CSV table of C-alpha atoms in Angstrom, one decimal:
chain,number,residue,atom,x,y,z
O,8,UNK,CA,-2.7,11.0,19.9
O,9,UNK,CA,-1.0,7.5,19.2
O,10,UNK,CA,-0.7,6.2,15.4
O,11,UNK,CA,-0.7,2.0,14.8
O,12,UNK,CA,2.3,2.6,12.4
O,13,UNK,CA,5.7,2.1,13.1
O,14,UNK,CA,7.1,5.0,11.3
O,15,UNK,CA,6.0,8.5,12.3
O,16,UNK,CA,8.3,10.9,11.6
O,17,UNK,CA,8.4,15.0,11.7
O,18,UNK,CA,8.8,17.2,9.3
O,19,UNK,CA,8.7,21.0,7.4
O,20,UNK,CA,6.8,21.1,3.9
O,21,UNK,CA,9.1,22.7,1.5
O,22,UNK,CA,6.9,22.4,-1.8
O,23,UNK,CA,3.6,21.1,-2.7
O,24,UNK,CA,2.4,20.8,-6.2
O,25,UNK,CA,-1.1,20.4,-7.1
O,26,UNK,CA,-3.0,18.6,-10.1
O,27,UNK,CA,-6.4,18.0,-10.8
O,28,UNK,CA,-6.8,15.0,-8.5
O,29,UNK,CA,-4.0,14.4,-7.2
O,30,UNK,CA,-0.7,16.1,-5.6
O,31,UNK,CA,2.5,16.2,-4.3
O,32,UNK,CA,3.7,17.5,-0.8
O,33,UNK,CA,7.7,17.8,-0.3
O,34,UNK,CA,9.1,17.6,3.1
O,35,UNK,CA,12.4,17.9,5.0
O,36,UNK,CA,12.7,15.2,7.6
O,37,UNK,CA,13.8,16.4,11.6
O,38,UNK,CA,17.0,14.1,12.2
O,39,UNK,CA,17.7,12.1,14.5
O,40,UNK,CA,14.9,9.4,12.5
O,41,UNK,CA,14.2,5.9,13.1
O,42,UNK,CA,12.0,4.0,10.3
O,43,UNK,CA,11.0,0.4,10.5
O,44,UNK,CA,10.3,-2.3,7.3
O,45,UNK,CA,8.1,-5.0,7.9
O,46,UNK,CA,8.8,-8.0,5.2
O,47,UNK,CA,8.8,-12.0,4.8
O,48,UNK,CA,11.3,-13.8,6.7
O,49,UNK,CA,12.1,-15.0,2.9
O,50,UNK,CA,13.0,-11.3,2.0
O,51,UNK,CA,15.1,-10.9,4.8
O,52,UNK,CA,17.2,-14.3,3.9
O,53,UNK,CA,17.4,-13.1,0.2
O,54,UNK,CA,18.9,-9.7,1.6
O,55,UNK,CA,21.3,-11.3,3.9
O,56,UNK,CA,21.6,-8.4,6.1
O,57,UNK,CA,22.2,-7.8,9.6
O,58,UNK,CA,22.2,-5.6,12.8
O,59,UNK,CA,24.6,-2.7,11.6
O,60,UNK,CA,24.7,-3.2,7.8
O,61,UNK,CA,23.8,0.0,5.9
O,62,UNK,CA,20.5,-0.3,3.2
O,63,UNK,CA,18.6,1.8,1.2
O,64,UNK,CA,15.0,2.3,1.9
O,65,UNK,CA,12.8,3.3,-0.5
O,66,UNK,CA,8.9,4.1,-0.4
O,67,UNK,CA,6.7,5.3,-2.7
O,68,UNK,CA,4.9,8.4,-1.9
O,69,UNK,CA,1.3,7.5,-2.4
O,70,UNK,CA,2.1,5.3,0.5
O,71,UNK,CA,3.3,8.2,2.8
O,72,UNK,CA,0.5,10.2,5.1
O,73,UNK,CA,0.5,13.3,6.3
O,74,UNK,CA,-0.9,14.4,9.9
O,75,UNK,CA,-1.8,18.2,11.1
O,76,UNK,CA,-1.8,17.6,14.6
S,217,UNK,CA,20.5,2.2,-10.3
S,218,UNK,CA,17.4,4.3,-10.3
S,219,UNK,CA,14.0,3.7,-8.3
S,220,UNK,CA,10.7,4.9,-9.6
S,221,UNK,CA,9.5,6.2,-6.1
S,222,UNK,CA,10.7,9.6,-4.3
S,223,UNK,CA,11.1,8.2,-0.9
S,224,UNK,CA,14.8,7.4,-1.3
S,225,UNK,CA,16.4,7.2,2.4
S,226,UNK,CA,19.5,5.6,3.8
S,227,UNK,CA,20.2,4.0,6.9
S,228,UNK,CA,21.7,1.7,9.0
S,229,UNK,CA,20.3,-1.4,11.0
S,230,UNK,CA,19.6,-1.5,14.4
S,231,UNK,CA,17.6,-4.6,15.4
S,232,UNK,CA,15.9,-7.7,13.3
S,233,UNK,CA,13.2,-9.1,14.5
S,234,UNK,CA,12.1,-12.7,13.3
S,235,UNK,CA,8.8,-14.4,13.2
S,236,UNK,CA,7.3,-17.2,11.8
S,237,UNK,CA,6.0,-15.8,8.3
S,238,UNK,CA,7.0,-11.8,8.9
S,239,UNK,CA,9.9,-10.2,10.4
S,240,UNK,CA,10.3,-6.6,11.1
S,241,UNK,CA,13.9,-4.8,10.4
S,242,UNK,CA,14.4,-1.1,12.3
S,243,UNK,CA,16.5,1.8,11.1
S,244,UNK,CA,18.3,4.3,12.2
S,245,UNK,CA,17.8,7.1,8.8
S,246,UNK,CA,21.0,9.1,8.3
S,247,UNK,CA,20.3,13.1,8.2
S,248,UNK,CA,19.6,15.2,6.1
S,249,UNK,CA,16.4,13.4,4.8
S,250,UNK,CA,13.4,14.6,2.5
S,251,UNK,CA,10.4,12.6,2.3
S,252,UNK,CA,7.4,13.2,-0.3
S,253,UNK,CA,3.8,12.3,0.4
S,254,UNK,CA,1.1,12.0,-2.5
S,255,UNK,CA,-2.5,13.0,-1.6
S,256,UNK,CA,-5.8,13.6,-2.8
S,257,UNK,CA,-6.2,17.7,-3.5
S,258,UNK,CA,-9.2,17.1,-1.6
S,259,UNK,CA,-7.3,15.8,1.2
S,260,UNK,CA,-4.7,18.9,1.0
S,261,UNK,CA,-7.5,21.5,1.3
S,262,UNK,CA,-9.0,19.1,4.4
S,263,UNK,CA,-5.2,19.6,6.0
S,264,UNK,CA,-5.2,23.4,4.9
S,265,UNK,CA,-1.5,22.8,5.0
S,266,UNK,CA,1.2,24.6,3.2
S,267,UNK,CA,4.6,25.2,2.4
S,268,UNK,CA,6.9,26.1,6.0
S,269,UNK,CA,4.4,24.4,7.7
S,270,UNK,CA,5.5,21.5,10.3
S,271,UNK,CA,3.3,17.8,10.1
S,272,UNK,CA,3.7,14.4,11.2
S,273,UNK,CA,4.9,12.1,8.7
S,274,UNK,CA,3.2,8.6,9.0
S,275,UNK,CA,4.0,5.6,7.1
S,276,UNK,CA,3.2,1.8,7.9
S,277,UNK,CA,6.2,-0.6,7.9
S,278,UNK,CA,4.7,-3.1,5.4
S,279,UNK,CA,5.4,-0.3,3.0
S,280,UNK,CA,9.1,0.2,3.5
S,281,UNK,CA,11.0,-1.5,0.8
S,282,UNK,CA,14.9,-2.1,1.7
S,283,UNK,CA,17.2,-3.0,-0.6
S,284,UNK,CA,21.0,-4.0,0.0
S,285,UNK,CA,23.0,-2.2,-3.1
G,233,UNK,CA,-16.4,-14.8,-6.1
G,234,UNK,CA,-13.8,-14.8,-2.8
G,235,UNK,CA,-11.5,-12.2,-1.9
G,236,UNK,CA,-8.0,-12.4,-0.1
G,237,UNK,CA,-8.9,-9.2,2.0
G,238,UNK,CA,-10.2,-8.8,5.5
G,239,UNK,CA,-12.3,-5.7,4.4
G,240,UNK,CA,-14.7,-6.2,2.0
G,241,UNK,CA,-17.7,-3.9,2.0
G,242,UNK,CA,-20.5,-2.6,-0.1
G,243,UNK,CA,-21.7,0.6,-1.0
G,244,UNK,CA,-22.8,2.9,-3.1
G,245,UNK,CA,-20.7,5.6,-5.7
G,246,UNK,CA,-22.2,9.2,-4.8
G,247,UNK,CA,-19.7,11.2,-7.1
G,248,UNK,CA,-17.1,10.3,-9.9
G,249,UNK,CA,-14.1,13.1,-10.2
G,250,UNK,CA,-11.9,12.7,-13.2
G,251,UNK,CA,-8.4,14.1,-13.6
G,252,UNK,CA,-5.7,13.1,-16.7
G,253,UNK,CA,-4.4,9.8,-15.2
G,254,UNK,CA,-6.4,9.4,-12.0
G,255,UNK,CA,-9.7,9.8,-10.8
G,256,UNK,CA,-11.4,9.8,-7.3
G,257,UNK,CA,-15.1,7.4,-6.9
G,258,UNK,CA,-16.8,8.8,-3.3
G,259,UNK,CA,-18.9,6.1,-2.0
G,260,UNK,CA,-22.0,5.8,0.9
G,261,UNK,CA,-20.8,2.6,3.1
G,262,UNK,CA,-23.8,0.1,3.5
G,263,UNK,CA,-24.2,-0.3,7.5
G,264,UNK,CA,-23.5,-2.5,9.3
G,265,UNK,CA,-20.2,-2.8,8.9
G,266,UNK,CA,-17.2,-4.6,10.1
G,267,UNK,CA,-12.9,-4.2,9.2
G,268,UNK,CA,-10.0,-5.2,10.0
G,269,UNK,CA,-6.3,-3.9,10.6
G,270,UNK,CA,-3.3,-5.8,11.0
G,271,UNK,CA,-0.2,-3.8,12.0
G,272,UNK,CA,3.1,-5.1,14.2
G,273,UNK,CA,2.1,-6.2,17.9
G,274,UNK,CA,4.9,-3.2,18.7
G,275,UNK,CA,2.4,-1.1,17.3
G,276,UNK,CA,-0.3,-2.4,19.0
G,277,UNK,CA,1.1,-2.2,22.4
G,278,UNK,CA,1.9,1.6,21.7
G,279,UNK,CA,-1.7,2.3,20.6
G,280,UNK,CA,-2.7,1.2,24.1
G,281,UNK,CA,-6.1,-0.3,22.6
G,282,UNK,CA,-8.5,-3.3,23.8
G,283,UNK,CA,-11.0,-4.5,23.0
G,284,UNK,CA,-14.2,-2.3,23.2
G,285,UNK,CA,-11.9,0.9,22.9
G,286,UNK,CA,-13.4,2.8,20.1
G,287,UNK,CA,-10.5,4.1,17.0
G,288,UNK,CA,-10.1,6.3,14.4
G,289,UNK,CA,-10.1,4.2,11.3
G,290,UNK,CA,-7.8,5.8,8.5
G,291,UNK,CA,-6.9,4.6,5.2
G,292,UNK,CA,-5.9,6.2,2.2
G,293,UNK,CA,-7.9,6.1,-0.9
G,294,UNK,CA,-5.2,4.4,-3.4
G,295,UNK,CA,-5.1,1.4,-1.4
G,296,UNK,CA,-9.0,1.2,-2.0
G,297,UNK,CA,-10.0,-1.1,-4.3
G,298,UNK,CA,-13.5,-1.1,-6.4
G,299,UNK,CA,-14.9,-4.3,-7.7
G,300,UNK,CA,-18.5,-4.6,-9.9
G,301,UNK,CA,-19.7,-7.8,-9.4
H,45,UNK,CA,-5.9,17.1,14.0
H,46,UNK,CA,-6.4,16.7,10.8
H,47,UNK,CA,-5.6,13.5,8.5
H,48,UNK,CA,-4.3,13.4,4.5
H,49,UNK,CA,-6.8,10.5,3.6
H,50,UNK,CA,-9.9,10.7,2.1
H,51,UNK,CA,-11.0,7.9,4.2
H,52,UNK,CA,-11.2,8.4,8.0
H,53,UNK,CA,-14.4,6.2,9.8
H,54,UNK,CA,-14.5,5.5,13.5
H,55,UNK,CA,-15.3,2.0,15.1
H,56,UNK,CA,-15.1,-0.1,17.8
H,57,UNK,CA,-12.2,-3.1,18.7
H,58,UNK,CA,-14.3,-5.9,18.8
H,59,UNK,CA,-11.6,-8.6,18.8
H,60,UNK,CA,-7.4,-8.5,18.7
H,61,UNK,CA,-5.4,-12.0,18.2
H,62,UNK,CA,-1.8,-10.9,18.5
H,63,UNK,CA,0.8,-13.2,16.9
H,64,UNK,CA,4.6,-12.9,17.0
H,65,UNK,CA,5.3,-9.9,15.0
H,66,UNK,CA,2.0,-9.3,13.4
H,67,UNK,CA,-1.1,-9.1,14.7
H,68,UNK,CA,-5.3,-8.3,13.8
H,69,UNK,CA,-7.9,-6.0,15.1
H,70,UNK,CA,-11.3,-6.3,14.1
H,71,UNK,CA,-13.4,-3.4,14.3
H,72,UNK,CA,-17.6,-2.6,13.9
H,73,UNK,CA,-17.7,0.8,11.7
H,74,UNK,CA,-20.2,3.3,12.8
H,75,UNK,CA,-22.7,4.2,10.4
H,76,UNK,CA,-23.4,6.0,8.7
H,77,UNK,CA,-19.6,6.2,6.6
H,78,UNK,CA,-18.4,7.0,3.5
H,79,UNK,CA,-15.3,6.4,1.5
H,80,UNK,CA,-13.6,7.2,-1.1
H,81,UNK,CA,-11.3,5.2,-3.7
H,82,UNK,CA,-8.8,6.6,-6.1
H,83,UNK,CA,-7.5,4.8,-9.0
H,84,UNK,CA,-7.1,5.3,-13.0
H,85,UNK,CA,-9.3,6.4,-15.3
H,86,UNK,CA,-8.4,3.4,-17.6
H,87,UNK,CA,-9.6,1.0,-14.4
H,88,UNK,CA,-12.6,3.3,-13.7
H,89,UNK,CA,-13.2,2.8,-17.8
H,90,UNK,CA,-13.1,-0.7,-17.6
H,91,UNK,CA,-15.4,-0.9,-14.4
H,92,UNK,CA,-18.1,1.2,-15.9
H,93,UNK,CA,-18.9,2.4,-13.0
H,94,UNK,CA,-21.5,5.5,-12.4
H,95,UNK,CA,-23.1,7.7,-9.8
H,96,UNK,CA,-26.1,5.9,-8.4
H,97,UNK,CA,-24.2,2.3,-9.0
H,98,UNK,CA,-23.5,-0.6,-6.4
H,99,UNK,CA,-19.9,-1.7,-6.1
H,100,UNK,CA,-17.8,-3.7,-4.0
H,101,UNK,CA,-15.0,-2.1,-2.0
H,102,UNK,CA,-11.8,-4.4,-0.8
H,103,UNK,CA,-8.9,-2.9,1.2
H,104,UNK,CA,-6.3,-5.5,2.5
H,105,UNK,CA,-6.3,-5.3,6.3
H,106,UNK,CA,-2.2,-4.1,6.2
H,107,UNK,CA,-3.3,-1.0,4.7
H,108,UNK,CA,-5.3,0.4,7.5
H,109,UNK,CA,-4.4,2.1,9.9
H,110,UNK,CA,-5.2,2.5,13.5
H,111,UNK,CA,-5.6,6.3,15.8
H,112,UNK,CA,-6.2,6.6,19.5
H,113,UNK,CA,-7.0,10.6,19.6
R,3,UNK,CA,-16.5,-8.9,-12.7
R,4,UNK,CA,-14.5,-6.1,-12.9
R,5,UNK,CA,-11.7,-4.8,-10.9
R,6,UNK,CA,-10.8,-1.3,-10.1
R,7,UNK,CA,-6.9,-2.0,-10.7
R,8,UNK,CA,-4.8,-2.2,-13.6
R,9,UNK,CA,-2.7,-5.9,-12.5
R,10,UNK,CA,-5.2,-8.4,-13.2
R,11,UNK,CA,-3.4,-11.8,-13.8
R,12,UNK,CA,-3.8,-15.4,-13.6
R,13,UNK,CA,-1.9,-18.4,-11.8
R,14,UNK,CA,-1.2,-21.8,-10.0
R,15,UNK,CA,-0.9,-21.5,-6.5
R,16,UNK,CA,2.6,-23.5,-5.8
R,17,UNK,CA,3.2,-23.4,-2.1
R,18,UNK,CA,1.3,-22.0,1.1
R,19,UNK,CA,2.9,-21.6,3.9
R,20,UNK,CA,0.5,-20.3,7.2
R,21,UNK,CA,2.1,-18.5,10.3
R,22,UNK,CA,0.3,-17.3,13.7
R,23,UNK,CA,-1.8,-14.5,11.9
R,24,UNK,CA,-0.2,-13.9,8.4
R,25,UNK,CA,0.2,-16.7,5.4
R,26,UNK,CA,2.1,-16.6,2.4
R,27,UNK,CA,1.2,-17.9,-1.0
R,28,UNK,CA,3.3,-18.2,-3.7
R,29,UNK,CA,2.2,-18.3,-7.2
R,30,UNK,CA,3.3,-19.7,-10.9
R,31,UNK,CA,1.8,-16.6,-13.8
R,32,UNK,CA,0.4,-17.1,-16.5
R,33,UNK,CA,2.2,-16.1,-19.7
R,34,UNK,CA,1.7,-13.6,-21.7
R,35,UNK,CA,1.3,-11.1,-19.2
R,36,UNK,CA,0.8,-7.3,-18.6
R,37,UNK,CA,1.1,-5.0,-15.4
R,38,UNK,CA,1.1,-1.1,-15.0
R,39,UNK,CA,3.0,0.9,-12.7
R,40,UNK,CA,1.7,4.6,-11.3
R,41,UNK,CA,4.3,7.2,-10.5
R,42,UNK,CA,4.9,10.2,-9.9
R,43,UNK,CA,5.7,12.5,-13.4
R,44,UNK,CA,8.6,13.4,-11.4
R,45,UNK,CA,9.9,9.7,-10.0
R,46,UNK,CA,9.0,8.6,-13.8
R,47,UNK,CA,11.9,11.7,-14.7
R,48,UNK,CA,14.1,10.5,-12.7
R,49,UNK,CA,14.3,6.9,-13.9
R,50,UNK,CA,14.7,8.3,-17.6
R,51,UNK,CA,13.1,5.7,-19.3
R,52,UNK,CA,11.1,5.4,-22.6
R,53,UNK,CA,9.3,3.2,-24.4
R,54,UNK,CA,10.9,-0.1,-25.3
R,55,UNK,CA,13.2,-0.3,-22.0
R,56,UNK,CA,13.9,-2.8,-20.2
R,57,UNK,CA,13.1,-2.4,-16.2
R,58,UNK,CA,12.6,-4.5,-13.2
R,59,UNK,CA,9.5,-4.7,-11.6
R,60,UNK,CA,9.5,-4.5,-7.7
R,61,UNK,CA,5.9,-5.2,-5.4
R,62,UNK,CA,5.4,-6.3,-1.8
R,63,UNK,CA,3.2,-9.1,-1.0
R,64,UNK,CA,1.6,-7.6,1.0
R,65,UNK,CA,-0.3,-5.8,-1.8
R,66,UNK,CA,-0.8,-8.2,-3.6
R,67,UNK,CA,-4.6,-9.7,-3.5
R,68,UNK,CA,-5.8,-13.3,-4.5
R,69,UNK,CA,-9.6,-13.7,-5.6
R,70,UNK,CA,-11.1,-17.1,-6.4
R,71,UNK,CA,-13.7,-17.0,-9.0
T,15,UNK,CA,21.4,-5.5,-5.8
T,16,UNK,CA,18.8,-7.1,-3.9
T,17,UNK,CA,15.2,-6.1,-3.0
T,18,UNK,CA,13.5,-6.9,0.3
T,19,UNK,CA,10.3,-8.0,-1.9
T,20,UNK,CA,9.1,-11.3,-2.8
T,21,UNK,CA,7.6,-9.7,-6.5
T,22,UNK,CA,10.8,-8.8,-8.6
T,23,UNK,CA,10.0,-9.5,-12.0
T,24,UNK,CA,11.2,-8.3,-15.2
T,25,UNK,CA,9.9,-6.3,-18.2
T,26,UNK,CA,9.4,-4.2,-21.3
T,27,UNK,CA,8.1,-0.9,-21.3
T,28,UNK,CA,4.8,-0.7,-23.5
T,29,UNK,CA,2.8,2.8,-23.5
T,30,UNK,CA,3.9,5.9,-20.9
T,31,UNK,CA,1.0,8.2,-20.7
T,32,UNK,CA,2.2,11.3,-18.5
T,33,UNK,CA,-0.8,13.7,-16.4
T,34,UNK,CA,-0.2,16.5,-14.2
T,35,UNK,CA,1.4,15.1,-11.1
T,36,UNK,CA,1.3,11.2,-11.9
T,37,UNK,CA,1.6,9.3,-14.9
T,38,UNK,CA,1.4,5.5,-15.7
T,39,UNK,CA,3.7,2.8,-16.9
T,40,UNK,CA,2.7,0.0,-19.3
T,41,UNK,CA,4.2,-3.1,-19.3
T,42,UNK,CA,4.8,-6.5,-20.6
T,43,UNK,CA,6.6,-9.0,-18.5
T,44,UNK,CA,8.9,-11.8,-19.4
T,45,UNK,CA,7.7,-15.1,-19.0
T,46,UNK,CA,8.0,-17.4,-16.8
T,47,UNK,CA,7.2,-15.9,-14.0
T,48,UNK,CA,6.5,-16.2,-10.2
T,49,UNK,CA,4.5,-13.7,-7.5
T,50,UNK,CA,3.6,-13.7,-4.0
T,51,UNK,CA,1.2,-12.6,-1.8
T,52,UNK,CA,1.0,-12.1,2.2
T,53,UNK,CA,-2.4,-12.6,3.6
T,54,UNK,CA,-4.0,-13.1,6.6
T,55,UNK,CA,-4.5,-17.2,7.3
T,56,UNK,CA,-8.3,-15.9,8.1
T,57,UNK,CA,-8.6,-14.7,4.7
T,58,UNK,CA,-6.9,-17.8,3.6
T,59,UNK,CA,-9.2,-20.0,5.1
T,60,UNK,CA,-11.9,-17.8,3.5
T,61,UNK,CA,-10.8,-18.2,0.0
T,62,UNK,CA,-10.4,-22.1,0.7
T,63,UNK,CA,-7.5,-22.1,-1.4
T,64,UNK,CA,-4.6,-25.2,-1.8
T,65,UNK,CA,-1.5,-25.7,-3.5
T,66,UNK,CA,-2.2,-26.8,-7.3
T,67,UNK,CA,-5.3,-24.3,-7.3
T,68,UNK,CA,-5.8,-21.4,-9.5
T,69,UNK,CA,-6.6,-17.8,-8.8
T,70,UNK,CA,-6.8,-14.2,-9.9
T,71,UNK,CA,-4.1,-12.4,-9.0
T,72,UNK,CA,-4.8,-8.3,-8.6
T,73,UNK,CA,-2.5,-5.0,-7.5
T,74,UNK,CA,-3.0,-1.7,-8.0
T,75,UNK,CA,-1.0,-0.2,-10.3
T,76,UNK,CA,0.3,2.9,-7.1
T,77,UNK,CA,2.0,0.0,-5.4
T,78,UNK,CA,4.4,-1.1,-8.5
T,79,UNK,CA,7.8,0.2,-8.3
T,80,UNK,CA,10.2,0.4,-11.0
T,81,UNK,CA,13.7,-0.1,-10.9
T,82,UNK,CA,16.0,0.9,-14.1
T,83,UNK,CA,19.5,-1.4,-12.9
């Protein structure tokens, strides 16, 4: 099984809430992870950031799939 | 500084790729990390996942927002 | 009417679910049928694919966007 | 294996142009498909959209995602 | 025409720049102007805001789509 | 504080209507104002587009983020 994203991480479920359409699945991450951001070179300048520098990555969870394999 | 998104991960850079228009930045995520996915119900029941249970988490890169605070 | 997306497709809206804030519009695809991905060539080379390999095609239902012409 | 999106078609790569960081697969969907689209109930309002209706449906290519299973 | 998402604005295209596979447009708005944000009720807690604040307003490109009437 | 995002604009919270699991976020943005959007240069030449032109600009509301600095 190979996914065409660049972040695929594992992962427990702690919590998941349902609504009437929509819900929410918590999980807790298996370390060591490596994530990836894809951006315009423009973004990057505007960040001024480099190999080693420490960020904050934020996503929001709509954007975030889960796989039963 | 608060974000309106509960994928909230730190990390440090470990290689910058450049291209012409797009550029793609990986991460190393610093553990312990918790993720949160947002689904259809519909999709949930499909999964027939739930709380303890192990998935894999994937996530395209064009999604990962980094910001330098 | 011209659209900045490589998928644009027709079909027709076989159920309408409605929650509080969000609601969920199942559609029947008009065939044929053609779409695109674009992901990093990193992912690429780990999918393995060529041309005339047949996929899994999977996209979440937020990033789907309904237009009535 | 089991996917958390309410859309999930299969296809065939009919063509790939890789660039330097990015690049774009073009697939033929098998027929028949359906999909699905969420969004809110203001926007589905403001469509006036029903069952039995013809619609347009636009994804941006970024947002979809590849599987080899 | 309708669309099936809550940002609908207009404006002046002010520079395109075109790489191997992706392009980026940049683009003057029209003023007034209105957009809408979906969260999670949770995410939305976590911000603590209320009507009448003041916040900043963060999208990828990527997500953004251009239509020509 | 700086985003890896080419759409960082500024506003004024209108209307919060809060559901079960999501909620959505009214706003009115300061003017002037300038977006971007990353496209495929296929879809480009599709929409036939050029600097000086004018366009509709859409997003869907799940891929907003909101930052209270």
């Amino acid at each position: 099984m190979k996914y065409g994203a660049r972040n695929q991480l594992t992962g427990k479920i702690t919590k998941i809430k349902k609504g009437d359409i929509m819900c929410q699945v918590a999980l807790e991450i298996d370390a060591p992870a490596g994530m990836n951001s894809v951006m315009t070179v423009e973004s990057l300048e505007d960040l001024g950031i480099s190999e080693g520098d420490r960020v904050k990555i934020v996503a929001k969870a709509v954007n975030v799939l889960l796989v039963k394999e």
